[in-house]
Every structure is written in C-alpha cells, then in structure tokens.
Amino acid sequence: MTRLRLAIVGAGPAGIYAADILLKAERRFDVSIDLFEQLPAPYGLVRYGVAPDHPRIKGIITALREVLDRGDIRIFGNVRFGEDITLEDLKQHYHAVIFATGAVRDTDLRIPGIDAEGSYGAADFVSWFDGHPDVPRTWPLTAESVAVIGNGNVALDISRMLAKHAEDLLPTEIPDNVYEGLKASPVTDVHVFGRRGPAQVKFTPLELRELGELRDVDMVVYDEDFDYDEASKDAIASNKQVMVIDRVLQSWRKRPSVNNAGGEASRRLHLHFWAKPVEVKTDEQGRVSAFVYERTRPDGEGGVVGTGELREVAVQAIYRAVGYFGSPLPGVPFDKRHGVIPNHEGQVLKKDSNERVPGVYATGWIKRGPVGLIGHTKSDAMETVRHLINDQGSWWQPTDPSEEAVPALLEARGVRWTDLDGWHRLDEHEVALGAPHGRARIKVVPRDEMIAVSRGE
Ligand SMILES: Cc1cc2nc3c(=O)[nH]c(=O)nc-3n(C[C@H](O)[C@H](O)[C@H](O)COP(=O)(O)OP(=O)(O)OC[C@H]3O[C@@H](n4cnc5c(N)ncnc54)[C@H](O)[C@@H]3O)c2cc1C
Ligand SMILES: NC(=O)c1ccc[n+]([C@@H]2O[C@H](COP(=O)([O-])OP(=O)(O)OC[C@H]3O[C@@H](n4cnc5c(N)ncnc54)[C@H](OP(=O)(O)O)[C@@H]3O)[C@@H](O)[C@H]2O)c1
C-alpha cells in the first residue's frame, strides 16, 4: 500500500478538518499525519477568536477534540513553522504539506492618526479577552467613549465585550486578568460606525439581536440612517437575513431610550451608518481624542459615495474591526494584496503565475481569505484534500519519512514541543481551575505556564 506522510501546519478548524477528511476518506493509502501548531494548544480561532460568551460555538472544540482523540494524528504544539521547522525540513520527512495557518492580524486602515495611542486593532483586543498567550496581560480600558469601525461580526463581538458588564461574563471562560480589566472599565458609550447602510452590513441577525439583550445597555440608532434608497429596499425585500436585520433595527428606533443619549441604562451602544472613516484626532499628548467621519450616501448599487459632510465624535479609544489579514510564511508564495497563499482550489501556485508548487497545499482562511464561518473550512478542506490525493505523482520524495525523525529533529533543536497528551493535561488543569468557582474552565494564559503544564514539568 502506498504510504502518505503528510504535514499539516496550523491546528485551527481548517487543519483539523483536513486531517479528519483525509483519514476518513482515504483507503488507498496508508496515511500518517503530523499537525504542527505554533501555540501550545490547538483549535486556532475557536479557542482564541470566538467570543467567550458564545459557549455554543466554543463547543465546536468538542467535535474537533474527538478528531484528535481518535489517536491517528500526532500534534506538535509550540512549534512555529519558519522558525522551529522549515519547508526544507518538511520535504525531507513528508510527501506533502497543507498550510492551514489562518489569518491572525488586523488588516490596515490607512487614515491619519490611526497609529495614535488609544487606537487598536480588533484582532489584538480579541486575543486579549480570549487569553492568547502572545499579547500583554493588561489592556488599557480607560475610555468612557469608544469608537468601533466596521460592520462585521467581529465589530459586534468587540462592541458587545466593551459594553457588557464584567459580572455578566463571569460564568464564561475569561481569564481573571480579563475579568479584572473589564470590571474596571469606565465605559459609558460605544459607537459603532459602518461605511454603508443597514441593508449592506456584514454582521448577522443573531449577533445583532444579542446586543439588544445586554443588561443595562441601551441600543441607540438614528432616524436619519433609515432613509433607504431603492437598492436597500430591494435588499430588504429579497434577502431574509437583511429583512431580519432591518426588523431588529426598526424595533430599536421605537424603543423609548432610542435617540436619547441620556437613557435609562448606564451604558449605551450606538449604531451609526453611512459613516466613512476619515481621521483619528489626538490631544496634546498624542492620545486619541475624536473620530472624524464623512457622511456617505448610497450610490444605488449597494456602494456609497461621500457627501463631503464631515462629522466628529469625541472618543478616547478607537478599535478598527475592518477585517483580518494573513501572514507570509518563509519559503511559501504569498499574495501581499489579499493576504493569502496563492492557490488554485488549494493547490499552491508560484507567485504571479499559474504554475503549481508540487507537494504544497493550502486550506482555510490562508487559502481563501479571512471571511466565513468555522463550518466553511470543512468544504475548503474537502477540495484541498481531493487535489492532494489526485496529485500523487507530484508528491515530494522524502529522504527520511520515519515517524521518529521529526521528534528527534525538534529535540535536537531544543524545541519544547507539546503533544496530544500534553493538551489533555492542560485541558484538565483549566477545567480544574474553573471547578471551585462553578466555571467551565479558567484559561491558562502565559505561554511558559501552558507549556509547563502540558509537559508535566
Ligand atoms: C474574532 C472572531 C470571532 C469568530 N467567531 C466565529 C463564530 O462565532 N462562529 C463561526 O462559525 N466562526 C467564527 N469566526 C470565524 C472562524 O474563526 C474562522 O472561520 C476559522 O477559525 C478559520 O479557520 P482556520 O483554521 O483557517 O484559521 P485559524 O482558526 O486562525 O487557525 C490557524 C492556526 O494556525 C496556527 N498558525 C499560524 N501560523 C503558524 C505557523 N507559522 N506555524 C504553526 N502554526 C501556525 C495558528 O496559531 C492557528 O492555531 C470568528 C472569527 C474571528 C476572527
Ligand atoms: N458570531 C459569529 O458567527 C462570528 C463572529 C466573528 C466573526 N465571524 C466571521 O468571521 C469573518 C470575519 O469577520 P470580520 O468582521 O473580521 O470581517 P467582515 O465580515 O468582512 O466585516 C468587515 C467590515 O469592515 C468594513 N470595512 C472594511 N474596510 C473598511 C474601511 N476601509 N473603512 C470602513 N469600513 C471598512 C466592511 O465594510 P464593507 O462591507 O463596506 O466592505 C465590513 O463592514 C466573517 O465571515 C464573520 O462572519 C463570525
């Protein structure tokens, strides 16, 4: 039987689903898979992106864990591709590699003042509240008024986390430092800005509706934003999702506290539409003092044009939630414009060419960009795995495909890698930390501590 030794880089949903699909579907090859992950824990953005107050989605980890627990995939955690292991190493020990490294940083927003103190990327804030080991433990939550730029689900996630009272997050898995940080926040007003209208938002109805259920938070929407053009009316009439979004927003227009910045609740979450970011203003110390935007109007085709009218809102912090962006990997082609590995249906292509790079594949967000839900990475993986199997003739010819070679290599390089047993140890440790407080788990945040617990040191 032909043997396929496969390396997968990235243990997020895309990497784990690719391994699962290959192992379940393939009977012609004797498949053995090694999964490399830069963090000491698997699951990618499901652990370090999905908001802590969304336990149902976090629960997808249970299904991903079942895949790993089957015992036919080896994990090498705390191993960073490009530093601890390279493409040349992989070519010596595997027949092919699938990159599933996702997108971990914020896309740029090029407006004056965006680098000021008090201006943050959503990805960094998400990493902080989800206990990512590589971001600082403290977050400067000192602003009373905050602007969030963007109308996607990430914008709603971070607006909700900023507006929600910390006590209401206590039942979740948030680490103690996050609870303490949020508890001390003096925030009263969170302003969310979308450059298009209510019928062109990227967020979804469930996530929008959830904002209206936050304790002691008033939703504020503005009548002037609902003067719909024909394209918006058509979108509302023809798309159920847009229809529900409109219905939810209309219900907030009618609520007594709407348009009343001095409403009943101690915190307010304002949704502003037709607002294109123009500038971040700063005070004498260079700290964020205001957000300037240009009022837009519909162009009749779902887009917008500027009206020339500039408006300003006084805020002390700004979060840009305008999308994530992939990072280049050493030795692997990268499309700088779109932040992805150039590929045809997962087969990696040489830069600016249609020529394939033999043995190299991509799946998930690094394959098609940072859009889509966890479930979409499954269909992605199916397509990539199908090509991998059909391309048998162009796989690499490894000089040492033995299973012992890679652990020996990592050992020789002094890499403190973690394995599946290590993940079980860390998982049990986190669950035990949460138990006395009636919480599902409390995450361990420092990388060294994660490694030490995993390795039983
Ligand atoms: C804030 C946020 C909230 C979200 N909430 C939801 C939600 O509620 N529901 C939903 O369905 N979808 C949600 N999504 C979308 C979902 O997270 C993505 O669709 C999915 O995680 C993409 O999977 P992926 O495996 O491609 O990438 P990722 O999940 O990012 O996994 C990539 C993995 O690769 C690893 N990696 C990167 N570089 C290297 C390297 N050099 N060496 C080794 N390993 C590396 C990373 O550490 C990571 O573990 C959310 C996304 C974000 C940003
Ligand atoms: N609960 C959940 O299910 C959940 C939670 C979080 C994330 N996710 C998913 O993860 C994916 C990524 O989410 P995301 O919110 O990062 O991305 P997204 O859905 O693509 O939204 C990005 C938002 O940023 C805006 N934007 C982009 N460039 C801008 C600019 N220069 N100025 C002003 N606004 C700008 C976009 O506006 P335009 O539309 O005008 O371009 C859009 O509103 C999505 O598929 C999302 O559904 C899901």
PDB file of N, CA, C and O in Angstrom, residues 281-323:
ATOM      1  N   LYS A 281      -8.396  62.000  15.557  1.00  0.00           N
ATOM      2  CA  LYS A 281      -7.778  63.212  16.122  1.00  0.00           C
ATOM      3  C   LYS A 281      -7.139  62.885  17.462  1.00  0.00           C
ATOM      4  O   LYS A 281      -7.608  61.983  18.174  1.00  0.00           O
ATOM      5  N   THR A 282      -6.101  63.644  17.820  1.00  0.00           N
ATOM      6  CA  THR A 282      -5.399  63.366  19.075  1.00  0.00           C
ATOM      7  C   THR A 282      -5.287  64.636  19.922  1.00  0.00           C
ATOM      8  O   THR A 282      -5.392  65.758  19.408  1.00  0.00           O
ATOM      9  N   ASP A 283      -5.042  64.427  21.224  1.00  0.00           N
ATOM     10  CA  ASP A 283      -4.822  65.576  22.111  1.00  0.00           C
ATOM     11  C   ASP A 283      -3.328  65.934  22.125  1.00  0.00           C
ATOM     12  O   ASP A 283      -2.540  65.351  21.377  1.00  0.00           O
ATOM     13  N   GLU A 284      -2.943  66.862  23.014  1.00  0.00           N
ATOM     14  CA  GLU A 284      -1.528  67.314  23.026  1.00  0.00           C
ATOM     15  C   GLU A 284      -0.558  66.180  23.351  1.00  0.00           C
ATOM     16  O   GLU A 284       0.590  66.199  22.947  1.00  0.00           O
ATOM     17  N   GLN A 285      -1.033  65.191  24.092  1.00  0.00           N
ATOM     18  CA  GLN A 285      -0.152  64.058  24.430  1.00  0.00           C
ATOM     19  C   GLN A 285      -0.135  62.982  23.336  1.00  0.00           C
ATOM     20  O   GLN A 285       0.474  61.925  23.505  1.00  0.00           O
ATOM     21  N   GLY A 286      -0.833  63.240  22.249  1.00  0.00           N
ATOM     22  CA  GLY A 286      -0.849  62.271  21.149  1.00  0.00           C
ATOM     23  C   GLY A 286      -1.838  61.139  21.373  1.00  0.00           C
ATOM     24  O   GLY A 286      -1.772  60.112  20.689  1.00  0.00           O
ATOM     25  N   ARG A 287      -2.770  61.322  22.319  1.00  0.00           N
ATOM     26  CA  ARG A 287      -3.756  60.257  22.580  1.00  0.00           C
ATOM     27  C   ARG A 287      -5.046  60.535  21.806  1.00  0.00           C
ATOM     28  O   ARG A 287      -5.397  61.702  21.573  1.00  0.00           O
ATOM     29  N   VAL A 288      -5.738  59.472  21.474  1.00  0.00           N
ATOM     30  CA  VAL A 288      -6.996  59.604  20.719  1.00  0.00           C
ATOM     31  C   VAL A 288      -7.960  60.551  21.447  1.00  0.00           C
ATOM     32  O   VAL A 288      -8.193  60.404  22.651  1.00  0.00           O
ATOM     33  N   SER A 289      -8.499  61.527  20.676  1.00  0.00           N
ATOM     34  CA  SER A 289      -9.474  62.433  21.306  1.00  0.00           C
ATOM     35  C   SER A 289     -10.786  62.483  20.523  1.00  0.00           C
ATOM     36  O   SER A 289     -11.815  62.878  21.078  1.00  0.00           O
ATOM     37  N   ALA A 290     -10.752  62.118  19.242  1.00  0.00           N
ATOM     38  CA  ALA A 290     -12.010  62.159  18.474  1.00  0.00           C
ATOM     39  C   ALA A 290     -11.890  61.313  17.215  1.00  0.00           C
ATOM     40  O   ALA A 290     -10.796  61.056  16.715  1.00  0.00           O
ATOM     41  N   PHE A 291     -13.053  60.866  16.728  1.00  0.00           N
ATOM     42  CA  PHE A 291     -13.119  60.133  15.463  1.00  0.00           C
ATOM     43  C   PHE A 291     -13.864  61.012  14.462  1.00  0.00           C
ATOM     44  O   PHE A 291     -14.949  61.513  14.763  1.00  0.00           O
ATOM     45  N   VAL A 292     -13.240  61.226  13.300  1.00  0.00           N
ATOM     46  CA  VAL A 292     -13.867  62.058  12.277  1.00  0.00           C
ATOM     47  C   VAL A 292     -14.314  61.146  11.130  1.00  0.00           C
ATOM     48  O   VAL A 292     -13.539  60.298  10.679  1.00  0.00           O
ATOM     49  N   TYR A 293     -15.556  61.323  10.713  1.00  0.00           N
ATOM     50  CA  TYR A 293     -16.030  60.512   9.590  1.00  0.00           C
ATOM     51  C   TYR A 293     -16.767  61.384   8.590  1.00  0.00           C
ATOM     52  O   TYR A 293     -17.222  62.487   8.908  1.00  0.00           O
ATOM     53  N   GLU A 294     -16.839  60.863   7.363  1.00  0.00           N
ATOM     54  CA  GLU A 294     -17.595  61.565   6.324  1.00  0.00           C
ATOM     55  C   GLU A 294     -18.927  60.862   6.147  1.00  0.00           C
ATOM     56  O   GLU A 294     -18.976  59.636   6.030  1.00  0.00           O
ATOM     57  N   ARG A 295     -19.948  61.639   6.159  1.00  0.00           N
ATOM     58  CA  ARG A 295     -21.275  61.077   5.914  1.00  0.00           C
ATOM     59  C   ARG A 295     -21.333  60.613   4.445  1.00  0.00           C
ATOM     60  O   ARG A 295     -20.906  61.338   3.549  1.00  0.00           O
ATOM     61  N   THR A 296     -21.822  59.387   4.236  1.00  0.00           N
ATOM     62  CA  THR A 296     -21.934  58.883   2.862  1.00  0.00           C
ATOM     63  C   THR A 296     -23.414  58.753   2.485  1.00  0.00           C
ATOM     64  O   THR A 296     -24.292  58.882   3.343  1.00  0.00           O
ATOM     65  N   ARG A 297     -23.628  58.489   1.206  1.00  0.00           N
ATOM     66  CA  ARG A 297     -25.000  58.180   0.775  1.00  0.00           C
ATOM     67  C   ARG A 297     -24.906  57.045  -0.247  1.00  0.00           C
ATOM     68  O   ARG A 297     -23.846  56.836  -0.858  1.00  0.00           O
ATOM     69  N   PRO A 298     -26.020  56.314  -0.422  1.00  0.00           N
ATOM     70  CA  PRO A 298     -25.963  55.161  -1.327  1.00  0.00           C
ATOM     71  C   PRO A 298     -25.708  55.580  -2.766  1.00  0.00           C
ATOM     72  O   PRO A 298     -26.162  56.641  -3.193  1.00  0.00           O
ATOM     73  N   ASP A 299     -24.973  54.725  -3.517  1.00  0.00           N
ATOM     74  CA  ASP A 299     -24.731  55.034  -4.932  1.00  0.00           C
ATOM     75  C   ASP A 299     -25.737  54.318  -5.837  1.00  0.00           C
ATOM     76  O   ASP A 299     -25.609  54.322  -7.047  1.00  0.00           O
ATOM     77  N   GLY A 300     -26.709  53.640  -5.204  1.00  0.00           N
ATOM     78  CA  GLY A 300     -27.760  52.977  -5.983  1.00  0.00           C
ATOM     79  C   GLY A 300     -27.427  51.536  -6.334  1.00  0.00           C
ATOM     80  O   GLY A 300     -28.260  50.807  -6.836  1.00  0.00           O
ATOM     81  N   GLU A 301     -26.183  51.123  -6.078  1.00  0.00           N
ATOM     82  CA  GLU A 301     -25.791  49.748  -6.431  1.00  0.00           C
ATOM     83  C   GLU A 301     -25.224  48.993  -5.241  1.00  0.00           C
ATOM     84  O   GLU A 301     -24.421  48.069  -5.402  1.00  0.00           O
ATOM     85  N   GLY A 302     -25.563  49.442  -4.049  1.00  0.00           N
ATOM     86  CA  GLY A 302     -25.053  48.755  -2.849  1.00  0.00           C
ATOM     87  C   GLY A 302     -23.788  49.399  -2.312  1.00  0.00           C
ATOM     88  O   GLY A 302     -23.344  49.088  -1.221  1.00  0.00           O
ATOM     89  N   GLY A 303     -23.183  50.298  -3.091  1.00  0.00           N
ATOM     90  CA  GLY A 303     -21.990  51.016  -2.624  1.00  0.00           C
ATOM     91  C   GLY A 303     -22.370  52.391  -2.093  1.00  0.00           C
ATOM     92  O   GLY A 303     -23.554  52.700  -1.935  1.00  0.00           O
ATOM     93  N   VAL A 304     -21.351  53.195  -1.807  1.00  0.00           N
ATOM     94  CA  VAL A 304     -21.632  54.539  -1.287  1.00  0.00           C
ATOM     95  C   VAL A 304     -20.747  55.574  -1.980  1.00  0.00           C
ATOM     96  O   VAL A 304     -19.703  55.243  -2.524  1.00  0.00           O
ATOM     97  N   VAL A 305     -21.197  56.820  -1.910  1.00  0.00           N
ATOM     98  CA  VAL A 305     -20.338  57.943  -2.306  1.00  0.00           C
ATOM     99  C   VAL A 305     -20.305  58.915  -1.132  1.00  0.00           C
ATOM    100  O   VAL A 305     -21.260  59.000  -0.349  1.00  0.00           O
ATOM    101  N   GLY A 306     -19.210  59.642  -1.013  1.00  0.00           N
ATOM    102  CA  GLY A 306     -19.091  60.624   0.071  1.00  0.00           C
ATOM    103  C   GLY A 306     -19.984  61.819  -0.199  1.00  0.00           C
ATOM    104  O   GLY A 306     -20.221  62.177  -1.359  1.00  0.00           O
ATOM    105  N   THR A 307     -20.484  62.439   0.872  1.00  0.00           N
ATOM    106  CA  THR A 307     -21.311  63.637   0.694  1.00  0.00           C
ATOM    107  C   THR A 307     -20.489  64.904   0.926  1.00  0.00           C
ATOM    108  O   THR A 307     -20.962  66.003   0.690  1.00  0.00           O
ATOM    109  N   GLY A 308     -19.264  64.739   1.441  1.00  0.00           N
ATOM    110  CA  GLY A 308     -18.430  65.898   1.760  1.00  0.00           C
ATOM    111  C   GLY A 308     -18.687  66.433   3.164  1.00  0.00           C
ATOM    112  O   GLY A 308     -17.937  67.265   3.672  1.00  0.00           O
ATOM    113  N   GLU A 309     -19.748  65.931   3.807  1.00  0.00           N
ATOM    114  CA  GLU A 309     -20.071  66.421   5.158  1.00  0.00           C
ATOM    115  C   GLU A 309     -19.243  65.661   6.198  1.00  0.00           C
ATOM    116  O   GLU A 309     -19.371  64.444   6.317  1.00  0.00           O
ATOM    117  N   LEU A 310     -18.404  66.375   6.933  1.00  0.00           N
ATOM    118  CA  LEU A 310     -17.583  65.734   7.957  1.00  0.00           C
ATOM    119  C   LEU A 310     -18.233  65.885   9.319  1.00  0.00           C
ATOM    120  O   LEU A 310     -18.780  66.935   9.650  1.00  0.00           O
ATOM    121  N   ARG A 311     -18.164  64.819  10.107  1.00  0.00           N
ATOM    122  CA  ARG A 311     -18.700  64.869  11.469  1.00  0.00           C
ATOM    123  C   ARG A 311     -17.644  64.333  12.434  1.00  0.00           C
ATOM    124  O   ARG A 311     -16.771  63.573  12.027  1.00  0.00           O
ATOM    125  N   GLU A 312     -17.797  64.684  13.690  1.00  0.00           N
ATOM    126  CA  GLU A 312     -16.777  64.305  14.669  1.00  0.00           C
ATOM    127  C   GLU A 312     -17.454  63.809  15.942  1.00  0.00           C
ATOM    128  O   GLU A 312     -18.418  64.395  16.401  1.00  0.00           O
ATOM    129  N   VAL A 313     -16.935  62.730  16.491  1.00  0.00           N
ATOM    130  CA  VAL A 313     -17.447  62.234  17.778  1.00  0.00           C
ATOM    131  C   VAL A 313     -16.267  62.168  18.745  1.00  0.00           C
ATOM    132  O   VAL A 313     -15.225  61.600  18.409  1.00  0.00           O
ATOM    133  N   ALA A 314     -16.443  62.740  19.925  1.00  0.00           N
ATOM    134  CA  ALA A 314     -15.356  62.714  20.924  1.00  0.00           C
ATOM    135  C   ALA A 314     -15.262  61.312  21.511  1.00  0.00           C
ATOM    136  O   ALA A 314     -16.241  60.788  22.051  1.00  0.00           O
ATOM    137  N   VAL A 315     -14.114  60.686  21.373  1.00  0.00           N
ATOM    138  CA  VAL A 315     -13.871  59.351  21.953  1.00  0.00           C
ATOM    139  C   VAL A 315     -12.437  59.326  22.474  1.00  0.00           C
ATOM    140  O   VAL A 315     -11.598  60.111  22.034  1.00  0.00           O
ATOM    141  N   GLN A 316     -12.164  58.415  23.380  1.00  0.00           N
ATOM    142  CA  GLN A 316     -10.800  58.303  23.900  1.00  0.00           C
ATOM    143  C   GLN A 316     -10.126  57.005  23.441  1.00  0.00           C
ATOM    144  O   GLN A 316      -8.974  56.741  23.778  1.00  0.00           O
ATOM    145  N   ALA A 317     -10.878  56.188  22.729  1.00  0.00           N
ATOM    146  CA  ALA A 317     -10.275  54.955  22.185  1.00  0.00           C
ATOM    147  C   ALA A 317     -10.983  54.605  20.884  1.00  0.00           C
ATOM    148  O   ALA A 317     -12.178  54.897  20.712  1.00  0.00           O
ATOM    149  N   ILE A 318     -10.205  53.990  19.974  1.00  0.00           N
ATOM    150  CA  ILE A 318     -10.767  53.576  18.678  1.00  0.00           C
ATOM    151  C   ILE A 318     -10.321  52.151  18.392  1.00  0.00           C
ATOM    152  O   ILE A 318      -9.151  51.804  18.586  1.00  0.00           O
ATOM    153  N   TYR A 319     -11.268  51.330  17.982  1.00  0.00           N
ATOM    154  CA  TYR A 319     -10.940  49.957  17.579  1.00  0.00           C
ATOM    155  C   TYR A 319     -11.316  49.810  16.113  1.00  0.00           C
ATOM    156  O   TYR A 319     -12.453  50.090  15.743  1.00  0.00           O
ATOM    157  N   ARG A 320     -10.354  49.347  15.290  1.00  0.00           N
ATOM    158  CA  ARG A 320     -10.726  49.090  13.894  1.00  0.00           C
ATOM    159  C   ARG A 320     -11.010  47.595  13.741  1.00  0.00           C
ATOM    160  O   ARG A 320     -10.188  46.753  14.095  1.00  0.00           O
ATOM    161  N   ALA A 321     -12.231  47.315  13.265  1.00  0.00           N
ATOM    162  CA  ALA A 321     -12.630  45.913  13.044  1.00  0.00           C
ATOM    163  C   ALA A 321     -13.009  45.801  11.580  1.00  0.00           C
ATOM    164  O   ALA A 321     -14.159  45.554  11.228  1.00  0.00           O
ATOM    165  N   VAL A 322     -12.009  46.033  10.720  1.00  0.00           N
ATOM    166  CA  VAL A 322     -12.266  46.095   9.280  1.00  0.00           C
ATOM    167  C   VAL A 322     -11.725  44.863   8.559  1.00  0.00           C
ATOM    168  O   VAL A 322     -11.494  44.870   7.361  1.00  0.00           O
ATOM    169  N   GLY A 323     -11.515  43.804   9.297  1.00  0.00           N
ATOM    170  CA  GLY A 323     -11.094  42.539   8.695  1.00  0.00           C
ATOM    171  C   GLY A 323      -9.739  42.075   9.205  1.00  0.00           C
ATOM    172  O   GLY A 323      -8.952  42.862   9.721  1.00  0.00           O
TER     173      GLY A 323
END
